[in-house]
Amino acid sequence: MQYKRILLKLSGEALMGEKQYGIDSKRLAEYAEEIKDVAAKGVEVAIVIGGGNIFRGLTGAATGMDRVQGDHMGMLATVINGLALQSALEMQGVQTRLQSAIQINEVAEPFIRRRAMRHLEKGRVVIFGGGTGNPYFTTDSAAVLRAIEIEADVILKGTRVDGIYTSDPEKDKNATKFDTISFADVLLKGLKVMDTTAFTLSQENELPIVVFDMNKTGNLMKLVEGENIGTVVNI
């Protein structure tokens, strides 16, 4: 395996599948199967999911809602998504633990770094919900922070495109894909990989990011086995 311990970042929108909002059970089951196969190979898997399929704090703020209140609603949305993914994984026989940065002891463990690492060592998939527990920080920032804390080898950012391009490939037919790119070049070219806070934190801690198409069956497995899937952002 290319990586021993990974942090998989999924957007909330990814869980919508073909729907306009909410959670697509078919897409959820597909993701669970992909994760199950990777975990069965001995790779330690931690996951951070966004909440954009349910609620976005920025969207609420744009309509006049208090930003802090909106962000807290978004954090709770990530816990809902975490519960859904936990259920899908357990239906496939995968042992999981959901840890939340916001204390909801009836449905999730509190985030405790040492406990999370112990779960990973025992082969359990750990899902981190509740973002960082603080408003004004995205789930991208939460993903990088948790990856650093648990000493992950890499952040795998699953998207609906197969890597980083010179421009949006869905709008520009002439966009070209990068196989590898440095943190410095991403900033220089003004490419959007993660929000600035998350990206800078990853750069400072020399934590590589791989952007890849999570919706293509088998991509996650190919990636952890060392195939050139997606785009690698490295020092």
Coordinates of C-alpha atoms in Angstrom, one line a residue:
M1 CA 0.0 0.0 0.0
Q2 CA 1.2 3.5 -0.8
Y3 CA -0.3 4.9 2.4
K4 CA -0.7 3.4 5.9
R5 CA -3.1 6.0 7.3
I6 CA -5.3 8.3 5.2
L7 CA -7.7 11.1 5.9
L8 CA -10.5 11.0 3.3
K9 CA -12.3 14.3 2.8
L10 CA -15.7 14.2 1.3
S11 CA -18.0 17.1 0.5
G12 CA -21.6 17.0 1.8
E13 CA -22.7 17.6 -1.8
A14 CA -21.1 14.3 -2.8
L15 CA -23.6 12.5 -0.7
M16 CA -26.5 14.0 -2.7
G17 CA -25.8 11.8 -5.7
E18 CA -28.4 12.7 -8.3
K19 CA -30.7 14.4 -5.8
Q20 CA -31.0 18.2 -5.3
Y21 CA -30.5 18.0 -1.5
G22 CA -30.2 15.5 1.3
I23 CA -28.6 12.1 1.1
D24 CA -28.7 9.6 -1.7
S25 CA -28.7 6.1 -0.2
K26 CA -27.3 4.6 -3.4
R27 CA -24.3 6.9 -3.4
L28 CA -23.8 6.4 0.3
A29 CA -23.6 2.6 -0.2
E30 CA -21.2 3.0 -3.0
Y31 CA -18.8 5.1 -0.9
A32 CA -19.2 2.7 2.0
E33 CA -18.1 -0.2 -0.2
E34 CA -15.1 1.7 -1.5
I35 CA -14.0 2.5 2.0
K36 CA -14.6 -1.1 3.2
D37 CA -12.4 -2.5 0.5
V38 CA -9.5 -0.1 1.4
A39 CA -9.9 -0.8 5.1
A40 CA -9.8 -4.5 4.4
K41 CA -6.3 -4.1 2.9
G42 CA -5.1 -2.8 6.2
V43 CA -5.1 0.9 5.4
E44 CA -6.2 3.0 8.5
V45 CA -9.0 5.3 7.3
A46 CA -10.3 8.5 8.9
I47 CA -13.0 10.6 7.3
V48 CA -14.2 14.2 7.4
I49 CA -17.5 15.0 5.6
G50 CA -18.9 18.4 4.9
G51 CA -22.5 19.4 5.5
G52 CA -23.4 21.4 2.3
N53 CA -26.1 18.9 1.3
I54 CA -28.1 19.9 4.4
F55 CA -27.0 23.4 5.4
R56 CA -24.1 25.9 4.8
G57 CA -23.3 28.6 7.4
L58 CA -22.2 31.0 4.6
T59 CA -25.5 30.5 2.8
G60 CA -27.4 31.3 6.0
A61 CA -25.3 34.4 6.6
A62 CA -26.0 35.6 3.1
T63 CA -29.7 35.7 3.9
G64 CA -29.3 37.6 7.1
M65 CA -28.7 34.8 9.6
D66 CA -26.1 35.3 12.3
R67 CA -22.9 33.8 11.0
V68 CA -22.0 32.0 14.2
Q69 CA -25.5 30.4 14.5
G70 CA -25.3 29.4 10.8
D71 CA -21.9 27.8 11.2
H72 CA -23.1 25.8 14.2
M73 CA -26.0 24.6 12.1
G74 CA -23.5 23.5 9.4
M75 CA -21.5 21.7 12.0
L76 CA -24.5 19.7 13.1
A77 CA -25.2 18.9 9.5
T78 CA -21.8 17.2 9.3
V79 CA -22.8 15.1 12.3
I80 CA -25.9 14.0 10.5
N81 CA -23.9 13.0 7.4
G82 CA -21.4 11.2 9.7
L83 CA -24.2 9.2 11.2
A84 CA -25.5 8.3 7.8
L85 CA -22.0 7.1 6.6
Q86 CA -21.5 5.2 9.9
S87 CA -24.7 3.3 9.3
A88 CA -23.8 2.5 5.7
L89 CA -20.4 1.2 6.7
E90 CA -21.7 -0.9 9.6
M91 CA -24.3 -2.4 7.2
Q92 CA -21.3 -3.7 5.3
G93 CA -19.6 -5.1 8.4
V94 CA -17.1 -2.3 8.9
Q95 CA -16.4 -1.3 12.5
T96 CA -16.6 2.5 12.9
R97 CA -16.5 5.2 15.4
L98 CA -18.0 8.7 15.0
Q99 CA -16.3 11.4 16.9
S100 CA -17.7 14.9 17.2
A101 CA -16.0 18.2 17.9
I102 CA -19.3 19.4 19.4
Q103 CA -20.3 17.2 22.4
I104 CA -23.4 15.1 21.5
N105 CA -22.6 12.2 23.8
E106 CA -25.8 10.3 23.0
V107 CA -24.8 9.9 19.3
A108 CA -21.1 10.4 19.0
E109 CA -17.9 10.2 21.1
P110 CA -16.2 13.5 21.8
F111 CA -13.1 14.0 19.7
I112 CA -10.1 12.7 21.7
R113 CA -6.9 12.5 19.7
R114 CA -5.4 9.5 21.5
R115 CA -8.7 7.6 21.4
A116 CA -9.1 8.3 17.7
M117 CA -5.6 7.0 17.0
R118 CA -6.2 3.9 19.0
H119 CA -9.4 3.2 17.0
L120 CA -7.4 3.5 13.8
E121 CA -4.7 1.1 15.1
K122 CA -7.5 -1.4 15.8
G123 CA -8.7 -1.2 12.3
R124 CA -11.8 0.8 12.9
V125 CA -12.8 3.6 10.5
V126 CA -13.1 6.9 12.3
I127 CA -15.5 9.6 11.1
F128 CA -14.9 13.1 12.4
G129 CA -18.0 15.3 12.6
G130 CA -18.7 18.8 13.9
G131 CA -16.0 20.4 11.9
T132 CA -13.3 22.0 14.2
G133 CA -16.0 22.8 16.7
N134 CA -15.5 26.5 15.9
P135 CA -17.4 28.9 13.6
Y136 CA -15.6 30.6 10.7
F137 CA -13.6 27.4 9.9
T138 CA -14.6 25.1 7.0
T139 CA -14.6 21.3 7.0
D140 CA -11.5 21.6 4.7
S141 CA -9.8 23.2 7.7
A142 CA -11.2 20.4 9.9
A143 CA -9.8 17.8 7.6
V144 CA -6.3 19.2 7.6
L145 CA -6.3 19.7 11.3
R146 CA -7.5 16.2 12.1
A147 CA -5.0 14.7 9.5
I148 CA -2.2 16.5 11.3
E149 CA -3.4 15.5 14.7
I150 CA -3.7 11.8 13.9
E151 CA -0.4 11.8 11.9
A152 CA -2.1 10.8 8.6
D153 CA 0.2 10.2 5.6
V154 CA -2.0 12.1 3.2
I155 CA -5.3 13.9 2.7
L156 CA -7.4 12.4 -0.1
K157 CA -9.9 14.9 -1.3
G158 CA -12.7 13.1 -3.1
T159 CA -14.5 15.3 -5.6
R160 CA -16.5 14.9 -8.8
V161 CA -13.5 15.9 -11.1
D162 CA -10.4 13.8 -11.6
G163 CA -7.8 16.2 -10.3
I164 CA -6.7 19.9 -10.5
Y165 CA -6.9 21.7 -13.8
T166 CA -5.6 25.0 -15.1
S167 CA -9.2 26.2 -15.1
D168 CA -12.7 24.7 -14.4
P169 CA -12.9 21.6 -16.7
E170 CA -16.7 21.7 -16.6
K171 CA -16.6 25.2 -18.2
D172 CA -13.3 25.3 -20.1
K173 CA -12.8 22.5 -22.7
N174 CA -9.1 23.6 -23.1
A175 CA -8.3 23.1 -19.4
T176 CA -5.4 20.8 -18.8
K177 CA -4.8 18.6 -15.8
F178 CA -1.8 18.6 -13.5
D179 CA -0.5 15.2 -12.4
T180 CA 1.6 16.8 -9.7
I181 CA 1.9 20.4 -8.5
S182 CA 3.7 22.1 -5.7
F183 CA 1.9 24.1 -3.0
A184 CA 3.8 27.2 -4.2
D185 CA 2.5 26.8 -7.8
V186 CA -1.1 26.3 -6.6
L187 CA -0.9 29.7 -4.9
L188 CA 1.0 31.3 -7.7
K189 CA -1.5 30.2 -10.3
G190 CA -4.5 31.0 -8.1
L191 CA -5.9 27.5 -8.3
K192 CA -8.7 26.4 -6.0
V193 CA -7.9 23.3 -4.0
M194 CA -9.1 24.1 -0.5
D195 CA -9.8 27.3 1.3
T196 CA -6.7 29.4 2.1
T197 CA -6.7 28.6 5.8
A198 CA -6.8 24.8 5.2
F199 CA -4.3 24.9 2.3
T200 CA -1.8 27.0 4.3
L201 CA -2.0 24.7 7.3
S202 CA -1.4 21.7 5.1
Q203 CA 1.6 23.4 3.4
E204 CA 3.2 24.5 6.7
N205 CA 3.0 20.9 8.0
E206 CA 4.2 19.4 4.7
L207 CA 1.1 17.2 4.4
P208 CA 0.4 16.2 0.8
I209 CA -3.1 16.5 -0.7
V210 CA -4.4 14.3 -3.5
V211 CA -7.5 15.5 -5.4
F212 CA -9.3 12.7 -7.2
D213 CA -12.6 11.6 -8.6
M214 CA -14.3 9.7 -5.8
N215 CA -17.3 8.9 -8.0
K216 CA -15.4 6.6 -10.3
T217 CA -15.5 3.0 -8.8
G218 CA -12.2 1.7 -7.7
N219 CA -10.3 5.0 -7.7
L220 CA -9.8 5.1 -4.0
M221 CA -8.3 1.6 -4.0
K222 CA -6.1 2.4 -7.0
L223 CA -4.9 5.5 -5.2
V224 CA -3.8 3.8 -2.0
E225 CA -2.1 1.1 -4.0
G226 CA 0.1 3.7 -5.6
E227 CA -1.4 4.3 -9.0
N228 CA -1.3 7.8 -10.5
I229 CA -4.8 8.8 -9.8
G230 CA -5.8 12.5 -9.6
T231 CA -3.4 15.3 -8.8
V232 CA -0.8 15.3 -6.0
V233 CA -0.1 18.6 -4.2
N234 CA 3.3 18.3 -2.5
I235 CA 6.2 20.4 -1.4

